[in-house]
Short mmCIF file of C-alpha atoms in Angstrom, two decimals:
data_model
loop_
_atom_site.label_atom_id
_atom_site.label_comp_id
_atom_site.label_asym_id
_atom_site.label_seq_id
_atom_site.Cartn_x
_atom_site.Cartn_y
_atom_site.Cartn_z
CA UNK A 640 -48.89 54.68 54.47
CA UNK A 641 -50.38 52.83 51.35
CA UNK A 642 -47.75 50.99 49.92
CA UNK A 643 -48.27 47.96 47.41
CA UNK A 644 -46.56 44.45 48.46
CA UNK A 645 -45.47 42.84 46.15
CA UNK A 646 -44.66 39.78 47.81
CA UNK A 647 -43.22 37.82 44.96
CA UNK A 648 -40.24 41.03 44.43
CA UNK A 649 -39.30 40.84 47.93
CA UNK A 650 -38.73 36.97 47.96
CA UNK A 651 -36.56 37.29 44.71
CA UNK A 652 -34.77 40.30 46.54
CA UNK A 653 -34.12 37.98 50.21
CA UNK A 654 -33.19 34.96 48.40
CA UNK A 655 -30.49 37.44 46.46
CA UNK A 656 -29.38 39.17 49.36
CA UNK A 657 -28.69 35.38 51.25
CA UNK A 658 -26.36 34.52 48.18
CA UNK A 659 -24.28 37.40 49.85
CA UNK A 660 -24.49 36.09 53.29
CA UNK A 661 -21.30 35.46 54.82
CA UNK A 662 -21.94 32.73 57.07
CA UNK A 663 -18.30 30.79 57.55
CA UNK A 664 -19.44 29.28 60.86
CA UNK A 665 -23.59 28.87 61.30
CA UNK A 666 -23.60 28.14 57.07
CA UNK A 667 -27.12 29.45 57.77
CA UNK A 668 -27.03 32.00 54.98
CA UNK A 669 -29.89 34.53 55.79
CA UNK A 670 -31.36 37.37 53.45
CA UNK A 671 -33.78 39.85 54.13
CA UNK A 672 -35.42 42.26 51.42
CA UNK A 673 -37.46 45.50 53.24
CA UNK A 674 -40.38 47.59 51.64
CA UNK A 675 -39.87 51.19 52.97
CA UNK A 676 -42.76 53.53 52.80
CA UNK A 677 -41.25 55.40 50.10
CA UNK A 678 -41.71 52.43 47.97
CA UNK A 679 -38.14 51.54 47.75
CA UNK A 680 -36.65 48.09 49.02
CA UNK A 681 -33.61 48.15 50.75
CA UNK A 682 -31.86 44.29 51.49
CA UNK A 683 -29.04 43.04 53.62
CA UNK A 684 -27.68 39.37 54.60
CA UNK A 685 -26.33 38.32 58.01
CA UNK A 686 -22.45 38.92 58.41
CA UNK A 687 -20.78 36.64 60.89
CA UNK A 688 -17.38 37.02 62.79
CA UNK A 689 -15.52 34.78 64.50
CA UNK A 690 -16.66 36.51 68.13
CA UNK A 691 -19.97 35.49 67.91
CA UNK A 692 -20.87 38.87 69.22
CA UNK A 693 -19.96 40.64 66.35
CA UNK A 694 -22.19 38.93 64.07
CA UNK A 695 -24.93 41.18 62.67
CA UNK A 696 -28.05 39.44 61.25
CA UNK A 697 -29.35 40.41 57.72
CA UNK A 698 -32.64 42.09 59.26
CA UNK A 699 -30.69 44.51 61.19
CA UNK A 700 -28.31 45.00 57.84
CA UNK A 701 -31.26 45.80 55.66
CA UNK A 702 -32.97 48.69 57.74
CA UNK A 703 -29.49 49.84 58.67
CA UNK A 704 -28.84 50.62 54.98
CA UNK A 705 -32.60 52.37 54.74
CA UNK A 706 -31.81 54.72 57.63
CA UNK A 707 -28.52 55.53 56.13
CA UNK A 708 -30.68 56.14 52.91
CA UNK A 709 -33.17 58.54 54.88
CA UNK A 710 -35.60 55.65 55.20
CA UNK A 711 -37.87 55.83 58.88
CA UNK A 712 -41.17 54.23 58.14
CA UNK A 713 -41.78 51.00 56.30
CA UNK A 714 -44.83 48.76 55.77
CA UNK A 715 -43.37 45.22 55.20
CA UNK A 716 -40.53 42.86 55.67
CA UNK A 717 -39.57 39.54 54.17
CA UNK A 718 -36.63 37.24 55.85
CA UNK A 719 -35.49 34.18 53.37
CA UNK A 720 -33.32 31.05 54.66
CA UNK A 721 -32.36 27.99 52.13
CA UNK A 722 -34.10 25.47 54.65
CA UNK A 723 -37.62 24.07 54.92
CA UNK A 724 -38.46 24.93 58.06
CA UNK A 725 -39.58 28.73 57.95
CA UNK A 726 -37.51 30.92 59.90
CA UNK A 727 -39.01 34.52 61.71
CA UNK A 728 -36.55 37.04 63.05
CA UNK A 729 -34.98 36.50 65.99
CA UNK A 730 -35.52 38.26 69.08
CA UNK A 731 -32.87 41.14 68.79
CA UNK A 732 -33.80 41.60 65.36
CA UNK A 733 -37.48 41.86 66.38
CA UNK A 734 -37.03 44.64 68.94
CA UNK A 735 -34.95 46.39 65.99
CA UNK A 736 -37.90 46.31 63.36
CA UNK A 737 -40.48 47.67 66.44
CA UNK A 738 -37.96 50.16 66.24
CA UNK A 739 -39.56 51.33 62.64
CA UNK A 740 -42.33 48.97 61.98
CA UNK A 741 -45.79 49.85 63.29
CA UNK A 742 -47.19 46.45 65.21
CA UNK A 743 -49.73 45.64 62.50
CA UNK A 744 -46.80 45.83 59.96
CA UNK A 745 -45.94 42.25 58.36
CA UNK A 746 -43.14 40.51 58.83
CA UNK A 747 -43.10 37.15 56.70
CA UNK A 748 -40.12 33.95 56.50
CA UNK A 749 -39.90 32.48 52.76
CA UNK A 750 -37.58 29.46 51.99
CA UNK A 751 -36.16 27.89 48.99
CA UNK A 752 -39.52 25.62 48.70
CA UNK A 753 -41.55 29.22 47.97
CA UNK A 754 -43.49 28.82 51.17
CA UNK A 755 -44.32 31.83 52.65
CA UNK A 756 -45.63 32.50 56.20
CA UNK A 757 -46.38 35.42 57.67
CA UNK A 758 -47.36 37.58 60.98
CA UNK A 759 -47.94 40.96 62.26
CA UNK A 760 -45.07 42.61 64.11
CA UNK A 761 -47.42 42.73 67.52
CA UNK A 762 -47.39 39.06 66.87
CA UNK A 763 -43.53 38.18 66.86
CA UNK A 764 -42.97 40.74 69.90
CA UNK A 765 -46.12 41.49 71.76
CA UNK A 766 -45.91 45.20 74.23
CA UNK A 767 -42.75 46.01 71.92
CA UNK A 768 -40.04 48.21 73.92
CA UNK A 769 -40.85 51.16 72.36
CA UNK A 770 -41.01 55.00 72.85
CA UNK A 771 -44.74 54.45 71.92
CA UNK A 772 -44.84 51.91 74.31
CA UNK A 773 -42.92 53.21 77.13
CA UNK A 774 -45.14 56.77 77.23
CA UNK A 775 -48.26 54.46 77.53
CA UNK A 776 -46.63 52.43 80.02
CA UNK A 777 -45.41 55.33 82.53
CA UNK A 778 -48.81 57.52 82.31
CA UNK A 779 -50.10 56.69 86.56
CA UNK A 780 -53.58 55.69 86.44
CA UNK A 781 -56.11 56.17 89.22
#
């Protein structure tokens, strides 16, 4: 995969997606733009509900769409919150982008300031539960 980043697109693209956000209880409006391999970006904002456990956070919103698009490989991912403190997935969310991320794939938090920070997926979620990581993990060694 050798896609471009263009960094600056998928801010503008988060912060647009977290005007969406529907967020009646956190107000903690979060957006998330993703660069799929195929050079398209695909967004989605976090959707709350009053049983907590039907909340779905924007990350998992955003590569839902691409996979309902055809979308399976993508090569970076950019998460934007209107606070100054910057913000990385959280931990469902993480074991959903090792899903379709590869570990070196980067993951970065933007905020309303224009900070940007970012990491490599193996550095949010380290020996990712994955079916990569699970064949490794079985193989007996002697």
């Amino acid at each position: 995969m050798n896609t471009t980043i263009d960094w600056a697109q998928l801010q503008l693209q988060a912060k647009a997606a977290s005007d969406q956000a529907y967020a009646p209880y956190s107000h903690f409006p979060v957006g998330v733009a993703i660069l799929a391999s195929s050079g398209r970006i695909y967004t989605g904002c976090n959707v709350e509900n009053a049983s907590y456990g039907g909340t779905t956070c924007a990350e998992r919103n955003a590569i839902a769409a691409a996979v309902v698009a055809g979308e399976r490989q993508f090569a970076a991912l950019v998460v934007y919150t209107p606070q100054d403190k910057l913000t990385p997935p959280c931990g469902i969310c993480r074991q959903v982008i090792a899903e379709f991320f590869t570990p070196d794939s980067p993951v970065a938090s933007c905020n309303h300031l224009g900070a940007l920070q970012s990491w490599t997926l193996a550095e949010l979620l380290p020996d990712a539960f994955t079916p990569t990581y699970l064949a490794a993990s079985t193989k007996v060694k002697s």
